[in-house]
XYZ file of C-alpha atoms in Angstrom:
766
model
C 32.338 21.757 27.368
C 35.391 22.175 29.616
C 37.927 20.001 27.782
C 40.794 21.405 29.866
C 39.714 19.446 32.924
C 40.693 16.097 31.358
C 44.183 14.579 31.932
C 46.891 16.216 29.878
C 44.407 19.018 29.095
C 45.707 22.460 28.054
C 49.464 21.789 28.254
C 49.273 18.119 27.254
C 50.588 18.669 23.744
C 53.888 19.907 25.134
C 54.689 16.497 26.590
C 56.082 14.724 23.540
C 58.886 12.551 24.908
C 58.280 8.880 25.510
C 60.023 7.213 28.458
C 63.453 6.053 27.388
C 63.465 2.667 29.122
C 61.073 -0.276 28.596
C 60.079 -2.778 31.259
C 59.666 -6.497 30.787
C 56.758 -7.939 32.753
C 55.026 -11.262 33.189
C 51.300 -11.492 32.372
C 49.262 -12.691 35.379
C 45.649 -12.705 36.564
C 44.042 -9.797 38.437
C 43.985 -10.426 42.177
C 40.163 -10.128 42.356
C 36.993 -10.033 40.216
C 36.446 -6.409 41.197
C 39.698 -5.445 39.492
C 38.752 -7.547 36.430
C 35.512 -5.590 36.066
C 37.351 -2.240 36.324
C 39.077 -2.670 32.899
C 42.374 -1.560 34.444
C 45.672 -3.423 34.179
C 47.476 -3.545 37.544
C 51.133 -2.953 38.325
C 53.136 -2.591 41.519
C 54.007 0.954 42.696
C 57.410 2.443 41.963
C 57.967 0.978 38.525
C 56.452 3.779 36.440
C 55.771 7.482 37.084
C 52.424 7.577 39.023
C 51.160 10.368 36.756
C 51.339 8.094 33.715
C 47.881 6.545 33.360
C 48.305 4.674 30.062
C 50.613 1.796 29.137
C 51.705 0.529 25.711
C 52.140 -3.240 25.823
C 54.184 -5.094 23.181
C 54.311 -1.810 21.247
C 50.695 -2.401 20.082
C 48.027 -2.571 22.800
C 47.193 0.433 25.002
C 45.653 -0.069 28.477
C 44.669 2.212 31.332
C 46.855 1.335 34.326
C 46.400 1.492 38.085
C 49.078 0.920 40.720
C 48.202 -1.476 43.530
C 50.176 -2.576 46.571
C 49.000 -6.162 46.237
C 50.893 -6.599 42.964
C 54.512 -7.844 42.805
C 57.157 -5.990 40.845
C 57.595 -7.218 37.273
C 53.983 -8.526 37.084
C 51.181 -7.157 34.869
C 47.755 -7.987 36.304
C 45.162 -8.559 33.513
C 41.598 -9.822 33.125
C 40.558 -12.704 30.877
C 38.907 -10.324 28.381
C 42.076 -8.207 28.173
C 44.184 -11.298 27.497
C 41.703 -12.480 24.851
C 41.832 -9.133 23.043
C 45.628 -8.801 23.136
C 46.126 -12.579 22.672
C 48.262 -12.860 25.805
C 48.896 -16.067 27.717
C 49.476 -16.396 31.455
C 53.151 -16.098 32.435
C 53.956 -14.636 29.013
C 56.653 -11.951 29.077
C 55.661 -8.643 27.456
C 57.251 -5.226 27.010
C 55.577 -2.360 28.895
C 56.201 1.381 28.569
C 54.262 4.556 29.398
C 52.059 5.845 26.596
C 51.354 9.525 25.930
C 48.323 9.739 23.585
C 49.335 13.240 22.448
C 52.783 12.321 21.184
C 51.497 11.914 17.612
C 49.824 15.341 17.653
C 46.322 13.945 17.111
C 43.108 14.603 19.016
C 42.291 11.881 21.512
C 39.164 12.864 23.446
C 36.113 10.811 22.493
C 33.003 12.489 21.087
C 31.166 9.218 20.400
C 31.872 5.646 21.463
C 29.931 2.800 19.844
C 29.821 -0.371 21.941
C 28.450 -3.776 20.963
C 27.085 -5.581 24.018
C 25.821 -9.040 24.860
C 25.538 -11.390 27.811
C 28.899 -12.643 29.082
C 27.488 -16.075 29.916
C 24.444 -17.908 28.606
C 23.386 -18.705 32.158
C 22.829 -14.994 32.838
C 20.609 -14.347 29.799
C 17.289 -12.663 30.584
C 14.287 -11.426 28.600
C 13.935 -8.033 30.280
C 14.865 -4.816 28.461
C 18.099 -2.970 29.255
C 17.710 0.808 29.336
C 20.568 2.249 27.266
C 20.296 5.678 28.909
C 20.978 4.152 32.328
C 23.715 1.961 30.807
C 25.387 5.050 29.322
C 25.516 6.789 32.708
C 26.911 3.684 34.440
C 29.513 3.078 31.707
C 30.664 6.703 31.750
C 30.956 6.645 35.549
C 32.826 3.317 35.650
C 35.326 3.955 32.844
C 35.791 7.734 32.955
C 39.286 8.822 31.745
C 40.090 5.329 30.433
C 41.520 4.872 26.952
C 39.774 2.627 24.432
C 40.744 1.122 21.067
C 38.490 -0.071 18.237
C 38.112 -3.849 18.566
C 38.928 -3.867 22.290
C 37.115 -6.437 24.463
C 35.991 -5.790 28.040
C 33.414 -6.692 30.699
C 30.815 -4.196 31.897
C 28.827 -4.959 35.040
C 25.365 -3.401 34.914
C 22.905 -3.940 37.765
C 24.373 -7.289 38.724
C 24.655 -8.658 35.181
C 28.043 -9.058 33.490
C 27.923 -7.916 29.868
C 30.606 -8.602 27.297
C 31.541 -5.486 25.310
C 33.392 -4.861 22.090
C 34.410 -1.359 20.999
C 32.902 -1.198 17.499
C 33.639 2.372 16.422
C 34.456 5.838 17.752
C 34.737 9.511 16.883
C 37.117 11.956 18.554
C 36.628 15.674 19.106
C 38.619 17.836 16.698
C 39.663 20.449 19.238
C 41.110 22.899 16.711
C 38.015 22.793 14.525
C 35.736 23.064 17.560
C 37.733 26.034 18.848
C 37.404 27.840 15.488
C 33.621 27.225 15.397
C 33.306 28.522 18.940
C 35.163 31.724 18.123
C 33.251 32.319 14.877
C 29.829 31.807 16.447
C 30.126 33.781 19.610
C 30.761 30.885 21.968
C 27.812 28.965 20.460
C 28.776 25.537 19.143
C 27.162 24.841 15.754
C 28.648 21.436 15.079
C 30.309 18.432 16.679
C 33.769 18.899 15.140
C 34.211 15.122 15.277
C 36.209 12.705 13.113
C 36.797 8.963 12.936
C 39.633 7.549 15.048
C 41.089 4.245 16.205
C 41.807 5.199 19.811
C 40.415 7.709 22.307
C 39.925 8.739 25.942
C 36.421 8.633 27.440
C 35.131 11.937 28.877
C 32.035 12.795 30.882
C 30.651 14.548 27.807
C 31.270 11.585 25.449
C 28.191 10.039 23.871
C 27.984 6.259 24.192
C 25.898 4.248 21.729
C 25.028 0.672 22.646
C 24.075 -1.845 19.969
C 23.256 -5.521 20.236
C 26.134 -7.800 19.274
C 25.584 -10.604 16.813
C 24.473 -13.937 18.261
C 23.252 -12.195 21.434
C 19.669 -12.218 22.679
C 19.990 -9.053 24.759
C 17.147 -6.550 24.372
C 18.119 -2.881 24.411
C 15.581 -0.161 25.115
C 16.079 3.371 23.831
C 19.115 2.573 21.697
C 20.459 5.570 19.813
C 20.591 5.259 16.048
C 24.052 5.670 14.655
C 24.690 8.923 12.864
C 26.416 6.885 10.150
C 23.252 4.918 9.289
C 21.519 5.909 6.096
C 18.115 7.566 6.269
C 15.238 5.287 5.317
C 13.796 7.591 2.657
C 16.093 8.676 -0.151
C 16.756 12.412 -0.070
C 16.333 12.759 -3.849
C 13.066 10.806 -3.957
C 10.165 12.195 -5.983
C 6.825 10.472 -6.592
C 6.942 11.543 -10.246
C 10.080 9.446 -10.759
C 8.131 6.264 -10.045
C 5.920 6.652 -13.118
C 2.773 6.184 -11.032
C -0.154 8.555 -11.467
C -3.425 9.131 -9.682
C -2.279 7.609 -6.387
C -0.931 10.590 -4.444
C -3.445 10.151 -1.623
C -2.738 6.427 -1.369
C 1.039 6.988 -1.296
C 0.677 9.575 1.457
C -1.422 7.184 3.544
C 1.025 4.310 2.963
C 3.956 6.506 4.025
C 2.138 7.743 7.139
C 1.114 4.284 8.310
C 4.062 2.120 7.266
C 7.169 4.326 7.100
C 6.718 7.433 9.252
C 7.661 5.635 12.480
C 10.763 4.139 10.837
C 12.468 7.455 10.067
C 12.571 8.457 13.756
C 15.229 7.194 16.183
C 14.241 3.955 17.957
C 14.493 5.694 21.337
C 11.689 8.124 20.407
C 9.519 5.358 18.978
C 10.010 3.299 22.144
C 8.984 6.263 24.330
C 5.712 6.429 22.378
C 5.204 2.737 23.060
C 4.343 1.918 19.449
C 5.602 -0.813 17.154
C 6.426 -0.464 13.499
C 3.816 -1.596 11.014
C 4.965 -4.951 9.672
C 2.504 -5.474 6.871
C 0.117 -3.730 4.536
C -2.476 -5.098 2.126
C -3.140 -3.448 -1.222
C -6.462 -4.460 -2.725
C -8.690 -3.249 -5.492
C -9.695 -3.910 -9.109
C -7.176 -5.336 -11.595
C -5.001 -2.836 -13.419
C -5.104 -0.065 -10.813
C -1.382 -0.222 -9.993
C -1.110 -2.465 -6.910
C 1.860 -4.459 -8.179
C 3.493 -1.324 -9.589
C 3.236 0.446 -6.218
C 4.757 -2.488 -4.361
C 7.663 -2.790 -6.784
C 8.359 0.944 -6.846
C 8.327 1.352 -3.041
C 11.807 -0.151 -3.001
C 13.088 2.724 -5.147
C 12.112 5.341 -2.566
C 13.851 3.537 0.309
C 17.447 2.960 1.355
C 16.500 -0.630 2.105
C 17.320 -4.117 0.894
C 16.130 -4.948 -2.607
C 12.489 -6.099 -2.204
C 11.787 -9.798 -2.629
C 8.866 -10.226 -5.012
C 7.112 -13.568 -5.028
C 3.859 -14.603 -6.672
C 1.507 -16.504 -4.382
C 1.320 -19.699 -6.466
C 5.149 -19.866 -6.623
C 5.242 -20.601 -2.891
C 3.161 -23.762 -3.202
C 4.910 -27.081 -3.821
C 3.756 -30.650 -4.325
C 6.337 -31.927 -1.808
C 5.357 -32.264 1.846
C 6.711 -29.358 3.907
C 8.325 -27.609 0.941
C 5.707 -24.836 0.804
C 6.373 -23.924 4.429
C 10.128 -24.069 3.773
C 9.710 -21.628 0.871
C 8.051 -19.159 3.265
C 10.852 -19.558 5.818
C 13.509 -18.873 3.163
C 11.897 -15.517 2.383
C 12.547 -14.394 5.977
C 16.020 -15.957 6.376
C 18.054 -12.857 5.404
C 16.005 -10.557 7.641
C 16.354 -12.949 10.595
C 20.123 -13.232 10.176
C 20.652 -9.461 9.976
C 18.306 -8.704 12.877
C 20.120 -11.253 14.998
C 23.473 -9.592 14.319
C 22.533 -5.898 14.169
C 19.265 -5.592 16.076
C 17.575 -2.220 15.569
C 20.450 -1.116 13.332
C 19.305 -3.690 10.781
C 18.117 -2.367 7.431
C 14.516 -2.819 6.335
C 13.643 -6.010 4.445
C 10.592 -5.842 2.164
C 8.789 -8.996 1.035
C 6.085 -8.570 -1.608
C 3.388 -11.225 -2.078
C 1.509 -10.883 -5.361
C -1.781 -12.786 -5.719
C -1.873 -13.298 -1.949
C -5.336 -14.884 -2.101
C -3.782 -17.929 -3.838
C -1.931 -19.013 -0.682
C -3.762 -17.284 2.158
C -7.377 -18.345 1.728
C -9.537 -18.788 4.795
C -8.233 -21.787 6.720
C -10.543 -24.761 6.447
C -12.134 -23.452 3.249
C -10.128 -25.594 0.817
C -11.689 -28.693 -0.633
C -8.502 -30.786 -0.606
C -7.349 -32.868 2.336
C -3.658 -31.967 2.170
C -3.923 -28.912 4.425
C -0.992 -27.292 2.580
C -2.768 -23.937 2.272
C -3.558 -23.846 5.984
C 0.064 -24.690 6.844
C 1.354 -21.856 4.666
C -0.951 -19.392 6.440
C 0.206 -20.703 9.829
C 3.872 -20.395 8.820
C 3.369 -16.831 7.589
C 1.615 -15.880 10.837
C 4.451 -17.395 12.886
C 7.085 -15.395 11.008
C 5.201 -12.091 11.163
C 3.816 -12.189 14.680
C 5.296 -15.238 16.391
C 7.433 -15.614 19.515
C 10.632 -14.364 17.822
C 9.291 -11.185 16.279
C 11.307 -9.362 13.655
C 11.218 -5.568 13.644
C 13.075 -5.122 10.347
C 10.505 -6.540 7.937
C 7.646 -5.096 5.915
C 5.248 -7.480 4.198
C 3.233 -6.105 1.279
C 0.382 -8.298 0.087
C -1.695 -7.681 -3.039
C -5.026 -9.147 -4.024
C -8.176 -8.520 -6.028
C -10.187 -10.558 -3.519
C -9.766 -9.220 -0.017
C -12.789 -11.257 1.098
C -10.868 -14.497 0.458
C -7.910 -13.664 2.734
C -7.771 -15.416 6.111
C -8.998 -12.987 8.789
C -6.075 -13.737 11.107
C -3.694 -12.168 8.587
C -5.660 -8.917 8.535
C -5.409 -8.137 12.241
C -3.009 -5.653 13.945
C 0.566 -6.881 14.002
C 0.150 -8.642 10.664
C -1.209 -7.100 7.456
C -2.838 -4.389 9.539
C -2.878 -1.514 7.024
C -5.535 -2.112 4.364
C -5.186 0.265 1.437
C -7.754 0.209 -1.349
C -6.183 1.068 -4.685
C -9.303 2.108 -6.565
C -10.036 3.533 -9.964
C -8.374 6.929 -10.527
C -10.404 10.125 -10.487
C -10.200 12.720 -13.267
C -7.068 14.362 -11.851
C -5.452 10.955 -11.460
C -6.345 9.963 -15.008
C -4.729 13.172 -16.271
C -1.534 12.276 -14.371
C -1.552 8.790 -15.907
C -2.072 10.176 -19.421
C 0.811 12.603 -18.903
C 3.052 9.750 -17.780
C 2.154 7.532 -20.739
C 2.626 10.296 -23.298
C 5.848 11.678 -21.811
C 8.001 8.941 -20.371
C 6.965 5.552 -21.740
C 9.678 4.282 -24.049
C 7.300 2.426 -26.367
C 5.969 5.747 -27.591
C 9.403 7.369 -27.999
C 8.376 10.035 -25.529
C 5.499 11.348 -27.644
C 5.291 14.864 -26.297
C 9.033 15.535 -26.086
C 9.638 14.255 -29.641
C 6.656 16.144 -31.108
C 4.770 12.982 -32.060
C 1.653 14.039 -30.121
C -0.513 16.244 -32.354
C -1.516 19.698 -31.169
C -5.231 18.820 -31.266
C -4.830 16.200 -28.539
C -6.397 17.405 -25.296
C -5.335 15.246 -22.381
C -7.835 17.097 -20.177
C -10.679 16.016 -22.483
C -9.364 12.452 -22.584
C -9.219 12.409 -18.787
C -12.902 13.369 -18.754
C -13.802 10.716 -21.354
C -12.015 7.885 -19.546
C -14.370 7.575 -16.575
C -13.901 4.278 -14.700
C -10.762 3.421 -16.671
C -7.987 1.818 -14.648
C -4.357 2.818 -15.112
C -3.687 -0.321 -17.168
C -6.687 0.405 -19.400
C -5.508 3.990 -19.983
C -2.145 2.549 -20.991
C -4.026 0.294 -23.404
C -5.829 3.319 -24.860
C -2.500 5.056 -25.540
C -1.152 1.912 -27.217
C -4.304 1.543 -29.328
C -4.102 5.218 -30.356
C -0.508 4.762 -31.488
C -1.551 1.712 -33.531
C -4.093 3.846 -35.398
C -1.326 6.343 -36.144
C 0.888 3.537 -37.438
C -1.909 2.223 -39.672
C -2.221 5.606 -41.420
C 1.404 5.398 -42.493
C 1.447 1.955 -44.080
C 1.624 1.572 -47.844
C -1.697 1.133 -49.593
C -2.297 -2.477 -50.591
C 0.366 -3.873 -48.248
C 0.414 -5.118 -44.702
C 4.044 -4.632 -43.728
C 5.102 -1.755 -45.963
C 5.925 1.621 -44.398
C 4.877 4.814 -46.162
C 7.446 7.423 -47.151
C 5.922 10.075 -44.871
C 6.488 8.040 -41.693
C 8.800 10.748 -40.311
C 5.794 13.067 -40.175
C 3.674 10.621 -38.156
C 1.677 12.139 -35.299
C -0.881 10.677 -32.892
C -3.973 12.877 -33.088
C -7.222 13.220 -31.158
C -9.185 11.058 -33.592
C -6.757 8.202 -32.872
C -7.503 8.502 -29.155
C -11.268 8.654 -29.722
C -11.093 5.516 -31.892
C -8.979 3.837 -29.190
C -11.620 4.615 -26.566
C -14.150 2.674 -28.641
C -11.726 -0.208 -28.975
C -10.651 -0.386 -25.314
C -13.758 -0.158 -23.101
C -13.350 -0.089 -19.311
C -14.094 -3.252 -17.363
C -15.962 -1.134 -14.799
C -17.885 1.122 -17.153
C -21.286 1.571 -18.759
C -23.146 -1.362 -20.331
C -24.108 1.010 -23.101
C -24.839 -1.601 -25.789
C -27.282 -3.516 -23.572
C -29.001 -0.359 -22.339
C -29.314 1.112 -25.838
C -31.160 -2.034 -26.907
C -33.697 -1.342 -24.174
C -34.395 2.154 -25.586
C -33.907 1.524 -29.277
C -37.385 2.979 -30.012
C -36.790 5.927 -27.681
C -39.267 7.214 -25.127
C -42.542 8.418 -26.653
C -44.327 10.890 -24.306
C -47.857 9.705 -25.111
C -49.126 11.439 -21.967
C -47.910 14.074 -19.488
C -47.501 11.238 -16.992
C -44.475 9.901 -18.931
C -42.720 13.266 -18.813
C -43.399 13.459 -15.086
C -41.862 9.987 -14.595
C -38.652 11.053 -16.381
C -38.549 14.298 -14.365
C -38.916 12.325 -11.114
C -36.184 9.952 -12.278
C -33.857 12.911 -12.768
C -34.609 14.073 -9.221
C -33.566 10.662 -7.854
C -30.346 10.864 -9.893
C -29.599 14.332 -8.500
C -30.337 13.059 -4.993
C -27.731 10.317 -5.353
C -25.207 12.740 -6.841
C -25.608 15.544 -4.292
C -27.116 14.233 -1.066
C -24.688 13.089 1.637
C -27.467 11.558 3.742
C -28.694 8.989 1.199
C -25.724 7.138 -0.331
C -28.073 4.519 -1.801
C -31.460 5.222 -3.416
C -33.680 2.418 -4.749
C -36.567 2.953 -7.163
C -39.158 0.379 -8.279
C -40.733 0.965 -11.685
C -43.901 -1.157 -12.015
C -46.820 -1.429 -14.382
C -48.550 -3.710 -16.923
C -46.592 -5.755 -19.432
C -45.399 -3.768 -22.423
C -45.863 -0.384 -20.737
C -42.195 0.613 -21.369
C -40.830 0.129 -17.861
C -37.450 -1.192 -19.026
C -37.049 1.652 -21.523
C -37.814 4.231 -18.834
C -35.381 2.614 -16.364
C -32.633 2.481 -19.021
C -33.288 6.114 -20.000
C -33.010 7.276 -16.381
C -29.729 5.355 -16.071
C -28.165 6.623 -19.309
C -29.177 10.247 -18.735
C -27.513 10.180 -15.307
C -24.111 9.992 -17.076
C -22.737 8.132 -14.064
C -19.381 6.419 -14.776
C -20.723 2.978 -13.800
C -24.043 1.724 -15.198
C -24.866 -1.973 -15.324
C -27.942 -3.966 -16.336
C -28.968 -7.116 -14.482
C -31.487 -8.970 -16.627
C -32.819 -12.551 -16.790
C -31.628 -12.833 -20.408
C -27.968 -12.782 -19.330
C -28.511 -15.554 -16.767
C -30.161 -18.224 -18.907
C -28.798 -21.627 -17.930
C -27.150 -20.436 -14.730
C -27.605 -22.315 -11.496
C -29.088 -20.631 -8.475
C -25.687 -20.107 -6.856
C -24.195 -18.818 -10.121
C -26.967 -16.217 -10.419
C -26.356 -15.038 -6.857
C -22.621 -14.792 -7.532
C -23.197 -12.793 -10.727
C -25.603 -10.363 -9.041
C -23.253 -9.938 -6.094
C -20.332 -9.260 -8.471
C -22.232 -6.437 -10.179
C -22.949 -4.805 -6.817
C -19.333 -5.220 -5.648
C -18.075 -3.702 -8.894
C -20.411 -0.745 -8.421
C -18.800 0.000 -5.042
C -15.492 0.670 -6.833
C -16.953 3.692 -8.624
C -17.920 6.943 -6.861
C -21.300 7.109 -8.677
C -23.127 4.035 -9.975
C -26.493 2.938 -11.366
C -27.724 -0.661 -11.380
C -30.843 -1.515 -13.419
C -32.521 -4.772 -12.324
C -34.947 -5.681 -15.086
C -37.911 -8.037 -14.622
C -37.277 -8.855 -10.969
C -39.876 -11.617 -10.837
C -37.912 -13.480 -13.511
C -34.654 -12.939 -11.632
C -36.117 -14.776 -8.627
C -37.524 -17.556 -10.883
C -41.158 -16.776 -10.028
C -43.927 -18.585 -11.957
C -47.681 -18.407 -11.261
C -48.003 -22.203 -11.352
C -47.242 -23.590 -7.955
C -46.216 -20.897 -7.234
C -42.431 -21.337 -7.251
C -39.547 -18.901 -6.717
C -35.914 -18.967 -5.557
C -35.758 -17.877 -1.953
C -31.932 -17.760 -2.044
C -31.905 -15.231 -4.903
C -34.715 -13.275 -3.248
C -32.799 -13.016 0.024
C -29.627 -11.952 -1.827
C -31.530 -9.175 -3.615
C -33.158 -7.984 -0.396
C -29.765 -7.733 1.295
C -27.993 -6.039 -1.622
C -30.769 -3.481 -2.263
C -30.613 -2.298 1.358
C -26.827 -2.545 1.726
C -25.066 0.795 2.041
C -22.040 1.271 -0.232
C -18.599 2.086 1.226
C -17.638 5.612 2.246
C -17.690 8.184 -0.573
C -19.535 5.739 -2.849
C -23.118 6.362 -4.032
C -25.526 4.040 -5.772
C -28.890 4.296 -7.552
C -30.854 1.059 -7.977
C -33.707 0.992 -10.506
C -35.816 -2.192 -10.573
C -38.671 -3.082 -12.920
C -41.516 -5.531 -12.431
C -44.839 -6.493 -14.002
C -45.976 -8.406 -10.914
C -46.004 -5.822 -8.148
C -48.505 -7.869 -6.132
C -46.077 -10.805 -6.168
C -43.283 -8.583 -4.850
C -45.702 -7.398 -2.137
C -46.148 -11.000 -0.990
C -42.375 -11.455 -0.962
C -41.979 -8.282 1.185
C -39.731 -6.940 -1.556
C -41.545 -3.693 -2.315
C -40.621 -2.537 1.208
C -36.941 -2.781 0.261
C -37.321 0.018 -2.317
C -37.331 3.651 -1.210
C -39.784 4.820 -3.891
C -42.125 3.408 -6.515
C -43.202 4.734 -9.908
C -46.197 3.431 -11.844
C -45.945 3.325 -15.637
C -49.463 3.298 -17.190
C -50.670 1.874 -20.474
C -52.188 3.982 -23.262
C -55.868 4.465 -22.402
C -56.847 7.359 -24.671
C -57.054 7.836 -28.424
C -55.017 11.007 -27.929
C -52.152 8.845 -26.701
C -52.459 6.575 -29.733
C -52.421 9.638 -31.986
C -49.195 10.912 -30.369
C -47.477 7.551 -30.952
C -48.621 7.500 -34.596
C -47.211 10.992 -35.092
C -43.875 9.995 -33.578
C -43.467 6.881 -35.733
C -44.750 8.374 -39.010
C -46.824 5.365 -40.085
C -49.466 7.489 -41.780
C -49.666 10.783 -43.499
C -51.634 13.475 -41.698
C -54.725 12.688 -43.803
C -54.396 8.938 -43.162
C -53.836 9.481 -39.477
C -56.932 11.674 -39.114
C -59.029 9.070 -40.960
C -57.602 6.340 -38.693
C -58.458 8.231 -35.541
C -61.966 8.904 -36.902
C -62.535 5.185 -37.490
C -61.342 4.356 -33.975
C -63.620 7.021 -32.522
C -66.622 5.662 -34.461
C -65.842 2.208 -33.029
C -66.181 3.712 -29.534
C -62.538 2.817 -28.643
C -62.091 5.882 -26.411
C -63.338 4.033 -23.345
C -62.186 0.552 -24.321
C -58.538 0.994 -25.261
C -55.841 -0.142 -22.797
C -52.633 -1.083 -24.562
C -49.006 -0.915 -23.604
C -46.784 1.283 -25.747
C -44.562 -1.690 -26.548
C -47.511 -3.685 -27.895
C -48.778 -0.665 -29.825
C -45.395 -0.393 -31.510
C -45.680 -4.039 -32.577
C -49.138 -3.386 -34.073
C -47.867 -0.319 -35.942
C -44.883 -2.188 -37.414
C -47.136 -5.089 -38.462
C -49.640 -2.730 -40.153
C -46.748 -1.061 -41.979
C -46.282 -4.307 -43.921
C -49.917 -4.543 -45.115
C -51.225 -3.002 -48.360
C -54.127 -1.346 -46.536
C -52.329 0.008 -43.478
C -55.316 1.883 -42.083
C -57.728 -1.014 -42.158
C -55.157 -3.446 -40.760
C -54.202 -1.113 -37.895
C -57.822 -0.279 -36.938
C -59.055 -3.874 -37.091
C -56.104 -5.170 -35.054
C -56.540 -2.502 -32.390
C -60.313 -3.185 -32.138
C -59.751 -6.931 -31.804
C -57.361 -6.595 -28.863
């Protein structure tokens, strides 16, 4: 920069003496509008040295002066904006003297000038954007070498529109500091060398920042962000400080979609032609950290304190009050955006339980229409005519399917982030957080309360399908077991003397896992009932069935081409189909295994059954690997041979769900069982399954012998005699019994005094 080319440059500091005499002048209007727009005050020639450009009026206000032949001596020509700023009246007498800005020995050349602009008159307001880069060039050209003061008012004509301006702030160039930096860095400037000031002279090199004035509707394009504004993201922010584990990927995606555009200057964002994301929706199972994420986002931002409101709190019994509650949430953001424009800070509004107030419009049973009005009001505030660019709406729900579709479109809650169950690495993070920082546990690890045998890695492996809240519950339950070991024997509230030595050990955590099961886990109790007698391999065919079942499990686990595999296990009644299906499911060791059986739906209506089946499938999509066992399908669809009768609604739901592909990175194995395969053929249901497995009955005496050996009903001598009697009765070609029924016969014979005779006679009579 060539600072010496400005007025008073180089030798200016040597001129220290102010003019001795003062003039008294009368304040009058400028002779023309052109002079009023120039920001000069006018005086007649011959009153002041022509080289003096600046005047000090009433020993307080500094103006840039121009001499004009049309002015009379003793008159100071001023514009209306100049009189308003200096609080002058027409015909008022004021003192005028030349002003040398270098008399005080301070730097005066402007590095940055911040100007608040708006329309001078309401009649000239327009909706088009004003390019701040073009405005900067025009302002610099029009007011070059003029002196400005913070708070000064003026008029700036830009492309035929008069704009009112107020000097909001400024920085001046520290010439001495800039000179030292230049010398030290080989003529290469490494900094601005600027400092705050109250008055300065505009140069060609000065940077001019335009911001929207309060109460103005002007729209500025490419406005520079002030260097004094705080960055959006705190410099000392760390994810670990939030106490949230297992959500690194989700946080990265949220930052990329919702905040990345906000840390760049508005001018760059406008060149890209993109708008900031105004809303994001967090959805997923309960306890996965949706509310915690929303609350903690405020800690990572230099933004206004987030407003957190629960959905039901918005609703009111009074007419119009619910809509008013929504408007109040946006009032602060509207007021700040109106006054500061793009310089406004970010306002975050968090809606918990969003599905309570934003259900699909027209879906409510009442006639009040309050819910629909709330949705309409929210849409108007987020994406209406007067759009706000300083808001971020965060909605949370467990039921994304219930949210009105209009809210989920671009410009509204456009970023949909599923907060799912944590993986093993995420569970380890959560366990570390809850054993290190949570105050309820007195910082277990740091205070040596966590026993050395506790393996958080093993616990992370054992807590498949646990949510973050459930893992927290496990840690609390484990600590309760530790407390119970240190209570006095025979008392409830007494504390043992060795309480100072209390430690939470691995056995406490294992007991806690039994006490706190995951909501989205394995229905182990129900499935174990199905295989309580275990699988008896009465023929090689049974072993082949289990081997094939393992292949289907491996296919689901490893194949990327078949995210859903369905298997129909069919055969006669009592052949052990349910036990085989349950065994295949349990041996898969998938984190999510559920049983859908007619026994759990006794008394349910048709619609309730469909809802329950659909819920199981939706829950399975939340786990990366899942198995669903549908037992006795013909009973699920209410089929009976008399009539015949069946529920077409349940049948259609099953057909859709069996063929439905799970979401990305989710895999599902469906195992169905039926005794009436021919009925399923007529319903076109067998075509919905990818594969079928037939489970036979026992048709050989060798098979009966194997079952007898497994159950130990007879001694070896008794068993051989029993098989001999059956052979003599020519049962080899007549026997056809399901393994389940054979087990019933064996247990009945066990109660008789003559077990052999009872067993043989019963088997022959079947």
